[in-house]
Short mmCIF file of C-alpha atoms in Angstrom, two decimals:
data_model
loop_
_atom_site.label_atom_id
_atom_site.label_comp_id
_atom_site.label_asym_id
_atom_site.label_seq_id
_atom_site.Cartn_x
_atom_site.Cartn_y
_atom_site.Cartn_z
CA MET B 1405 38.43 16.78 51.78
CA ALA B 1406 39.39 17.65 48.20
CA SER B 1407 38.21 14.25 46.91
CA ARG B 1408 34.89 14.71 48.69
CA PHE B 1409 34.57 18.19 47.17
CA PHE B 1410 35.16 16.90 43.61
CA LYS B 1411 32.93 13.84 44.13
CA ALA B 1412 30.09 16.15 45.19
CA ALA B 1413 30.68 18.31 42.10
CA LEU B 1414 30.66 15.23 39.85
CA VAL B 1415 27.38 13.80 41.16
CA LEU B 1416 25.59 17.14 41.41
CA GLY B 1417 26.83 18.19 37.97
CA LEU B 1418 25.62 15.01 36.32
CA LEU B 1419 22.23 15.28 38.04
CA SER B 1420 21.93 18.88 36.90
CA ALA B 1421 22.88 17.90 33.35
CA ILE B 1422 20.12 15.27 32.87
CA GLY B 1423 17.40 17.85 32.13
CA PRO B 1424 19.53 20.02 29.83
CA PHE B 1425 20.74 16.84 28.16
CA ALA B 1426 17.13 16.26 27.12
CA ILE B 1427 17.18 19.74 25.57
CA ASP B 1428 20.60 19.88 23.93
CA MET B 1429 20.61 16.34 22.60
CA TYR B 1430 17.46 16.82 20.55
CA LEU B 1431 18.29 20.27 19.15
CA PRO B 1432 19.86 18.84 15.96
CA ALA B 1433 16.63 16.83 15.51
CA LEU B 1434 14.20 19.76 15.56
CA PRO B 1435 14.02 20.15 11.74
CA SER B 1436 13.65 16.38 11.25
CA ILE B 1437 10.99 16.17 14.00
CA GLY B 1438 9.00 18.77 12.11
CA LYS B 1439 9.25 16.77 8.89
CA SER B 1440 8.50 13.44 10.56
CA LEU B 1441 5.44 14.68 12.48
CA HIS B 1442 4.29 17.15 9.80
CA ALA B 1443 4.62 20.17 12.08
CA ASP B 1444 5.78 23.73 11.35
CA ILE B 1445 8.69 25.46 13.10
CA GLY B 1446 6.46 27.22 15.65
CA THR B 1447 4.75 24.00 16.73
CA VAL B 1448 8.06 22.14 17.01
CA GLN B 1449 9.47 24.98 19.12
CA LEU B 1450 6.43 24.62 21.37
CA SER B 1451 7.80 21.23 22.45
CA LEU B 1452 10.84 23.11 23.72
CA MET B 1453 8.88 25.93 25.30
CA VAL B 1454 6.59 23.64 27.32
CA PHE B 1455 9.63 21.81 28.60
CA PHE B 1456 10.97 25.10 29.96
CA MET B 1457 7.57 25.97 31.41
CA SER B 1458 7.14 22.70 33.25
CA MET B 1459 10.72 22.83 34.53
CA GLY B 1460 9.99 26.30 35.90
CA VAL B 1461 6.66 25.47 37.54
CA GLY B 1462 7.85 22.12 38.91
CA GLN B 1463 10.73 23.71 40.78
CA LEU B 1464 8.25 25.56 42.97
CA VAL B 1465 7.19 22.15 44.28
CA TYR B 1466 10.51 20.31 44.49
CA GLY B 1467 12.30 23.11 46.36
CA PRO B 1468 10.02 23.11 49.42
CA LEU B 1469 9.72 19.31 49.27
CA SER B 1470 13.48 19.04 49.53
CA ASP B 1471 13.39 21.33 52.57
CA MET B 1472 10.64 19.21 54.17
CA PHE B 1473 11.71 15.65 53.29
CA GLY B 1474 15.42 15.97 52.60
CA ARG B 1475 17.24 16.33 49.31
CA LYS B 1476 17.33 12.73 48.09
CA ARG B 1477 13.72 11.56 48.08
CA PRO B 1478 12.40 14.33 45.78
CA ILE B 1479 15.26 13.57 43.38
CA TYR B 1480 14.10 9.94 43.19
CA VAL B 1481 10.57 11.07 42.35
CA GLY B 1482 11.74 13.57 39.73
CA LEU B 1483 13.98 11.08 37.92
CA CYS B 1484 11.16 8.53 37.71
CA ILE B 1485 8.76 11.08 36.23
CA PHE B 1486 11.47 12.19 33.80
CA ALA B 1487 11.99 8.60 32.65
CA LEU B 1488 8.27 8.08 32.04
CA GLY B 1489 8.03 11.30 30.06
CA SER B 1490 11.07 10.33 27.99
CA ILE B 1491 9.53 6.97 27.07
CA GLY B 1492 6.34 8.80 26.04
CA CYS B 1493 8.36 11.13 23.79
CA ALA B 1494 10.13 8.18 22.16
CA LEU B 1495 6.77 6.59 21.30
CA ALA B 1496 4.84 9.77 20.37
CA PRO B 1497 2.75 9.25 17.22
CA ASP B 1498 2.17 12.98 16.59
CA ILE B 1499 3.46 16.40 17.59
CA HIS B 1500 0.71 16.99 20.16
CA THR B 1501 1.56 13.80 22.07
CA LEU B 1502 5.22 14.79 21.92
CA ILE B 1503 4.42 18.19 23.43
CA VAL B 1504 2.42 16.64 26.29
CA CYS B 1505 5.20 14.13 27.05
CA ARG B 1506 7.79 16.89 26.92
CA PHE B 1507 5.78 18.71 29.59
CA ILE B 1508 5.80 15.59 31.79
CA GLN B 1509 9.50 15.14 31.10
CA GLY B 1510 10.17 18.69 32.26
CA LEU B 1511 8.21 18.15 35.48
CA GLY B 1512 10.66 15.40 36.37
CA ALA B 1513 13.81 17.07 35.05
CA CYS B 1514 13.47 20.12 37.27
CA ALA B 1515 14.27 18.09 40.40
CA GLY B 1516 17.83 17.70 39.11
CA MET B 1517 18.03 21.44 38.51
CA VAL B 1518 16.77 22.92 41.77
CA ILE B 1519 17.95 20.44 44.42
CA PRO B 1520 21.70 20.35 43.54
CA ARG B 1521 21.85 24.14 44.02
CA ALA B 1522 20.29 23.72 47.45
CA ILE B 1523 22.80 20.98 48.27
CA VAL B 1524 25.65 23.36 47.31
CA ARG B 1525 24.20 25.87 49.80
CA ASP B 1526 23.89 23.14 52.45
CA MET B 1527 27.59 22.36 52.09
CA HIS B 1528 29.24 25.76 51.49
CA THR B 1529 28.74 29.53 51.34
CA GLY B 1530 30.66 32.43 49.79
CA ASN B 1531 33.63 31.75 47.55
CA ASP B 1532 33.69 28.03 48.44
CA ALA B 1533 30.12 27.82 47.18
CA ALA B 1534 31.12 29.71 44.03
CA ARG B 1535 33.98 27.28 43.50
CA LEU B 1536 31.72 24.25 43.96
CA MET B 1537 29.06 25.84 41.75
CA SER B 1538 31.60 26.45 39.00
CA LEU B 1539 32.87 22.86 39.26
CA LEU B 1540 29.29 21.66 39.12
CA MET B 1541 28.87 23.69 35.92
CA LEU B 1542 32.06 22.13 34.54
CA ILE B 1543 30.48 18.67 34.87
CA PHE B 1544 27.20 20.20 33.71
CA SER B 1545 29.07 21.17 30.50
CA VAL B 1546 28.91 17.53 29.43
CA SER B 1547 25.42 18.40 28.19
CA PRO B 1548 25.91 21.41 25.87
CA ILE B 1549 29.27 20.18 24.61
CA LEU B 1550 28.61 16.47 24.04
CA ALA B 1551 24.81 16.20 23.89
CA PRO B 1552 24.31 17.80 20.45
CA LEU B 1553 27.12 15.67 19.00
CA THR B 1554 25.67 12.56 20.65
CA GLY B 1555 22.22 13.56 19.44
CA SER B 1556 23.31 13.95 15.84
CA LEU B 1557 24.97 10.52 15.96
CA VAL B 1558 21.90 8.90 17.51
CA ILE B 1559 19.66 10.56 14.92
CA GLU B 1560 21.75 9.07 12.11
CA LEU B 1561 21.63 5.61 13.68
CA ALA B 1562 18.14 5.47 15.16
CA SER B 1563 16.20 8.63 14.10
CA TRP B 1564 15.12 11.36 16.47
CA ARG B 1565 13.18 8.84 18.64
CA GLY B 1566 16.43 7.22 19.69
CA VAL B 1567 17.38 10.46 21.46
CA PHE B 1568 14.61 9.95 24.02
CA TRP B 1569 15.59 6.35 24.67
CA VAL B 1570 19.11 7.56 25.43
CA VAL B 1571 17.89 10.18 27.93
CA THR B 1572 15.73 7.49 29.56
CA GLY B 1573 18.97 5.61 30.19
CA ALA B 1574 20.47 8.79 31.66
CA ALA B 1575 17.60 8.96 34.17
CA VAL B 1576 18.27 5.35 35.23
CA LEU B 1577 21.96 6.23 35.69
CA GLY B 1578 20.94 9.19 37.80
CA LEU B 1579 18.86 6.96 40.08
CA VAL B 1580 21.84 4.68 40.60
CA MET B 1581 24.14 7.60 41.45
CA VAL B 1582 21.71 9.10 43.96
CA SER B 1583 21.20 5.79 45.76
CA THR B 1584 24.86 4.77 45.88
CA VAL B 1585 26.92 7.99 46.04
CA LEU B 1586 24.91 11.03 47.14
CA LYS B 1587 24.62 11.63 50.88
CA GLU B 1588 21.72 13.45 52.50
CA THR B 1589 22.77 17.05 53.29
CA ARG B 1590 19.60 18.16 55.07
CA PRO B 1591 19.30 16.02 58.23
CA ALA B 1592 15.96 15.38 59.94
CA HIS B 1593 16.46 18.00 62.70
CA LEU B 1594 16.71 20.78 60.09
CA ARG B 1595 13.39 19.73 58.51
CA LEU B 1596 11.28 20.15 61.66
CA ASN B 1597 10.16 23.68 60.84
CA SER B 1598 9.80 23.03 57.10
CA THR B 1599 6.10 22.71 56.20
CA VAL B 1600 3.79 23.77 53.39
CA GLY B 1601 2.99 26.86 55.41
CA SER B 1602 6.64 27.71 55.93
CA ALA B 1603 7.24 27.18 52.21
CA LEU B 1604 4.49 29.61 51.30
CA ALA B 1605 5.84 32.06 53.88
CA GLY B 1606 9.33 31.58 52.40
CA TYR B 1607 8.07 32.37 48.91
CA ALA B 1608 6.28 35.44 50.26
CA THR B 1609 9.50 36.59 51.96
CA LEU B 1610 11.56 36.04 48.81
CA LEU B 1611 9.02 37.84 46.58
CA ARG B 1612 9.29 40.87 48.89
CA ASP B 1613 13.09 40.77 48.80
CA ARG B 1614 13.98 43.21 46.04
CA HIS B 1615 17.67 42.38 46.23
CA PHE B 1616 17.04 38.65 45.83
CA LEU B 1617 14.71 39.26 42.87
CA GLY B 1618 17.06 41.72 41.25
CA VAL B 1619 20.03 39.33 41.42
CA VAL B 1620 17.89 36.44 40.19
CA PHE B 1621 16.75 38.43 37.18
CA ILE B 1622 20.37 39.25 36.29
CA GLY B 1623 20.88 35.53 35.79
CA SER B 1624 17.37 34.92 34.44
CA PHE B 1625 17.77 37.17 31.44
CA GLY B 1626 21.28 35.89 30.94
CA VAL B 1627 19.95 32.34 30.83
CA SER B 1628 17.08 33.49 28.60
CA SER B 1629 19.52 34.78 26.00
CA PHE B 1630 20.93 31.27 25.82
CA PHE B 1631 17.41 29.86 25.61
CA ALA B 1632 16.76 32.16 22.63
CA TYR B 1633 19.82 30.59 21.00
CA LEU B 1634 18.67 27.07 21.94
CA ALA B 1635 15.24 27.53 20.38
CA ASN B 1636 16.36 29.09 17.13
CA SER B 1637 19.98 28.15 16.40
CA SER B 1638 19.27 24.79 14.75
CA PHE B 1639 16.89 26.37 12.23
CA VAL B 1640 19.23 29.32 11.59
CA LEU B 1641 22.47 27.36 11.34
CA ILE B 1642 21.06 24.32 9.51
CA ASN B 1643 18.36 25.86 7.31
CA HIS B 1644 19.79 29.37 6.79
CA TYR B 1645 23.55 28.76 6.81
CA GLY B 1646 23.35 25.20 5.43
CA LEU B 1647 25.21 23.31 8.17
CA THR B 1648 24.66 19.60 8.64
CA PRO B 1649 23.34 18.39 12.04
CA THR B 1650 26.88 17.29 12.98
CA GLN B 1651 28.41 20.65 11.93
CA TYR B 1652 25.68 22.40 13.90
CA SER B 1653 26.50 20.32 16.97
CA LEU B 1654 30.17 21.33 16.73
CA ALA B 1655 29.21 25.03 16.38
CA PHE B 1656 26.90 24.76 19.37
CA SER B 1657 29.62 23.10 21.44
CA VAL B 1658 32.05 25.98 20.84
CA ASN B 1659 29.72 28.39 22.66
CA ALA B 1660 29.26 25.92 25.49
CA VAL B 1661 33.05 25.57 25.87
CA SER B 1662 33.38 29.36 26.09
CA PHE B 1663 30.62 29.63 28.71
CA ILE B 1664 31.87 26.75 30.86
CA GLY B 1665 35.55 27.66 30.52
CA ALA B 1666 34.92 31.18 31.76
CA SER B 1667 32.73 29.95 34.62
CA GLN B 1668 35.72 28.11 36.11
CA PHE B 1669 37.32 31.45 37.02
CA THR B 1670 34.42 32.62 39.19
CA GLY B 1671 35.78 31.22 42.46
CA ARG B 1672 39.27 32.66 41.91
CA LEU B 1673 38.02 36.06 40.73
CA GLY B 1674 35.41 36.15 43.50
CA SER B 1675 38.10 35.57 46.13
CA ARG B 1676 40.22 38.37 44.73
CA TYR B 1677 37.68 41.00 43.77
CA GLY B 1678 34.35 39.95 45.33
CA LEU B 1679 31.47 38.26 43.54
CA LYS B 1680 29.51 41.49 43.14
CA ARG B 1681 32.35 43.13 41.22
CA VAL B 1682 32.75 40.03 39.04
CA VAL B 1683 29.09 40.19 38.04
CA LYS B 1684 29.10 43.96 37.49
CA THR B 1685 32.15 43.80 35.23
CA ALA B 1686 31.22 40.64 33.30
CA VAL B 1687 27.69 41.80 32.58
CA VAL B 1688 29.09 44.92 30.89
CA GLY B 1689 31.19 42.82 28.53
CA TYR B 1690 28.29 40.46 27.92
CA ALA B 1691 25.81 43.22 27.02
CA ALA B 1692 28.31 45.21 24.94
CA THR B 1693 29.23 42.15 22.85
CA MET B 1694 25.65 41.11 22.17
CA VAL B 1695 24.50 44.63 21.30
CA LEU B 1696 27.42 45.02 18.91
CA LEU B 1697 26.50 41.69 17.26
CA ALA B 1698 22.89 42.85 16.86
CA ALA B 1699 24.06 46.15 15.32
CA ILE B 1700 26.40 44.38 12.88
CA THR B 1701 23.69 41.91 11.85
CA ALA B 1702 21.07 44.68 11.41
CA ALA B 1703 23.58 46.51 9.21
CA GLY B 1704 23.45 43.60 6.78
CA VAL B 1705 26.52 41.56 7.77
CA ASP B 1706 25.07 38.05 7.58
CA LYS B 1707 28.12 35.83 8.01
CA LEU B 1708 28.31 32.68 10.10
CA ALA B 1709 31.92 33.41 11.19
CA VAL B 1710 30.94 36.79 12.60
CA LEU B 1711 27.96 35.34 14.42
CA MET B 1712 30.01 32.52 16.00
CA VAL B 1713 32.95 34.69 17.11
CA MET B 1714 30.71 37.29 18.79
CA LEU B 1715 28.60 34.62 20.50
CA VAL B 1716 31.69 32.89 21.84
CA ILE B 1717 32.90 36.18 23.35
CA GLY B 1718 29.49 37.13 24.74
CA TYR B 1719 28.74 33.76 26.28
CA GLY B 1720 32.23 33.71 27.78
CA PHE B 1721 31.30 36.80 29.80
CA LEU B 1722 27.96 35.20 30.66
CA GLY B 1723 29.86 32.23 32.11
CA LEU B 1724 31.08 34.55 34.85
CA VAL B 1725 27.66 36.07 35.48
CA ILE B 1726 25.46 33.01 35.99
CA PRO B 1727 27.25 31.06 38.80
CA SER B 1728 28.25 34.25 40.65
CA SER B 1729 24.74 35.70 40.64
CA ALA B 1730 23.30 32.35 41.80
CA VAL B 1731 25.62 32.26 44.81
CA ILE B 1732 24.85 35.90 45.70
CA ALA B 1733 21.10 35.26 45.48
CA LEU B 1734 21.20 32.22 47.79
CA GLU B 1735 23.77 33.60 50.23
CA GLU B 1736 21.31 35.05 52.75
CA HIS B 1737 18.68 32.30 52.50
CA GLY B 1738 20.41 29.17 53.80
CA ALA B 1739 17.44 28.21 56.03
CA ILE B 1740 15.16 27.99 52.97
CA ALA B 1741 17.81 27.19 50.36
CA GLY B 1742 15.56 24.71 48.56
CA THR B 1743 12.70 27.18 48.36
CA ALA B 1744 15.00 30.02 47.26
CA SER B 1745 16.67 27.81 44.65
CA ALA B 1746 13.23 26.73 43.40
CA LEU B 1747 11.98 30.29 42.97
CA MET B 1748 15.22 31.24 41.23
CA GLY B 1749 14.87 28.32 38.81
CA THR B 1750 11.20 29.04 38.20
CA LEU B 1751 11.92 32.67 37.34
CA GLN B 1752 14.78 31.65 35.07
CA PHE B 1753 12.82 29.07 33.10
CA GLY B 1754 9.62 31.13 33.13
CA THR B 1755 11.52 34.07 31.72
CA GLY B 1756 13.18 31.80 29.17
CA ALA B 1757 9.82 30.39 28.02
CA LEU B 1758 8.41 33.90 27.69
CA VAL B 1759 11.41 35.00 25.59
CA ILE B 1760 11.05 31.98 23.32
CA ALA B 1761 7.33 32.66 22.86
CA LEU B 1762 7.85 36.36 22.07
CA LEU B 1763 10.76 35.70 19.77
CA GLY B 1764 8.79 33.08 17.89
CA ARG B 1765 6.50 35.82 16.60
CA PHE B 1766 9.38 37.47 14.70
CA ILE B 1767 11.16 34.43 13.26
CA ASP B 1768 11.78 34.88 9.52
CA GLY B 1769 14.44 32.24 8.83
CA THR B 1770 17.39 34.63 9.18
CA SER B 1771 19.68 35.21 12.15
CA LEU B 1772 18.49 38.76 12.91
CA PRO B 1773 15.46 37.98 15.10
CA MET B 1774 17.50 35.51 17.18
CA VAL B 1775 20.41 37.93 17.56
CA ALA B 1776 18.11 40.83 18.41
CA GLY B 1777 16.39 38.70 21.11
CA ILE B 1778 19.77 37.74 22.58
CA ALA B 1779 20.86 41.39 22.66
CA ALA B 1780 17.62 42.50 24.33
CA CYS B 1781 18.05 39.91 27.08
CA ALA B 1782 21.64 41.06 27.61
CA VAL B 1783 20.60 44.71 27.94
CA ILE B 1784 17.89 43.81 30.49
CA SER B 1785 20.36 41.71 32.46
CA PHE B 1786 22.81 44.62 32.46
CA THR B 1787 20.07 46.97 33.67
CA PHE B 1788 19.16 44.73 36.59
CA ALA B 1789 22.84 44.49 37.55
CA ARG B 1790 23.25 48.27 37.51
CA VAL B 1791 20.18 48.80 39.70
CA THR B 1792 20.49 45.83 42.07
CA LEU B 1793 24.24 45.75 42.74
CA ARG B 1794 24.64 49.47 43.20
CA HIS B 1795 23.86 49.13 46.92
CA ARG B 1796 23.89 46.03 49.07
CA PRO B 1797 22.35 45.38 52.48
CA GLY B 1798 24.98 44.97 55.18
CA ALA B 1799 24.77 41.19 55.50
CA ALA B 1800 25.00 40.77 51.76
CA ALA B 1801 28.31 42.53 51.53
CA LYS B 1802 30.15 39.31 52.29
CA ALA B 1803 28.94 37.81 49.04
CA GLY B 1804 29.31 40.97 47.03
CA GLY B 1805 32.90 41.82 47.99
#
């Protein structure tokens, strides 16, 4: 039983990491992509923003498809689209072609984001689901920890284009894993009532569920604060603080280790105190840390050490918020887990794309706009937690503790 549990976490974690791998691995290359394709910072960031947008929109399709046709077949389709988009990125002659291919790449990558969450819900609920989700995130941590380092190495050996050939290989590996290891968790008899109409009805139900939306937005603005860091950190740490791409990759990995390390305690803390209390407590620490960092930076303290220490602490708290809020949001929607997971992912990535777009208007080359955006997301996440988790419907109490 334990080996099956860990095998599921391994496969689902690696599938979930393929899309983020395509983000994190090319972060050190953003400045060099701009120079190579003669594009400014805002245009280069657009290649990241459209990836988030397509990942968000695509999940609305893959979620219901996984409810209607099972979990595996939509994953096959998504990985093939991702591979084609990756090849296009590797061969892109200009920034506009790169942006289009990144959009295609995102349409494929989102299958590996939305469907594994639904599979977790197929297999477990409550604290067992939180434990599996946190293990999935541990495997998922391969991306933010190793991808920037791998990317900087690939860039040195084969330029930024080599990054996209590597992620093409990751998609092929994903196809092999799905076909040989992953078992179908949504059997045919459970798909009988899953249609396009039922999917639309499911979305309508979820959009009327204030508790579901509130919990989702706790995680969405938490994720968006990390997206704000993703979009701006390479320019700030490399151009402003003078780090090399390899040094930047190491700095980025430290935050990922903090986030993933903390997430491993969600199952244990959820069993002892309840997932709702875990989220309510962790989001306070998360918001307080990020607001303090913004205040210190606005006061004129522009030191890399201060920035890194505060981000490590803040993202450590966020590591408790994200998996716990995801489990709480899906807890009451097992019959439409794929649809619910899709809407959650769409809102997360849509919010993240919006935050990147808004923050891009204030970028001045220093760390302050990035830090202020991160703090704003943290405050909004805290506000949603205060309002949404104050009272729970009766059936939801099991997840909230």
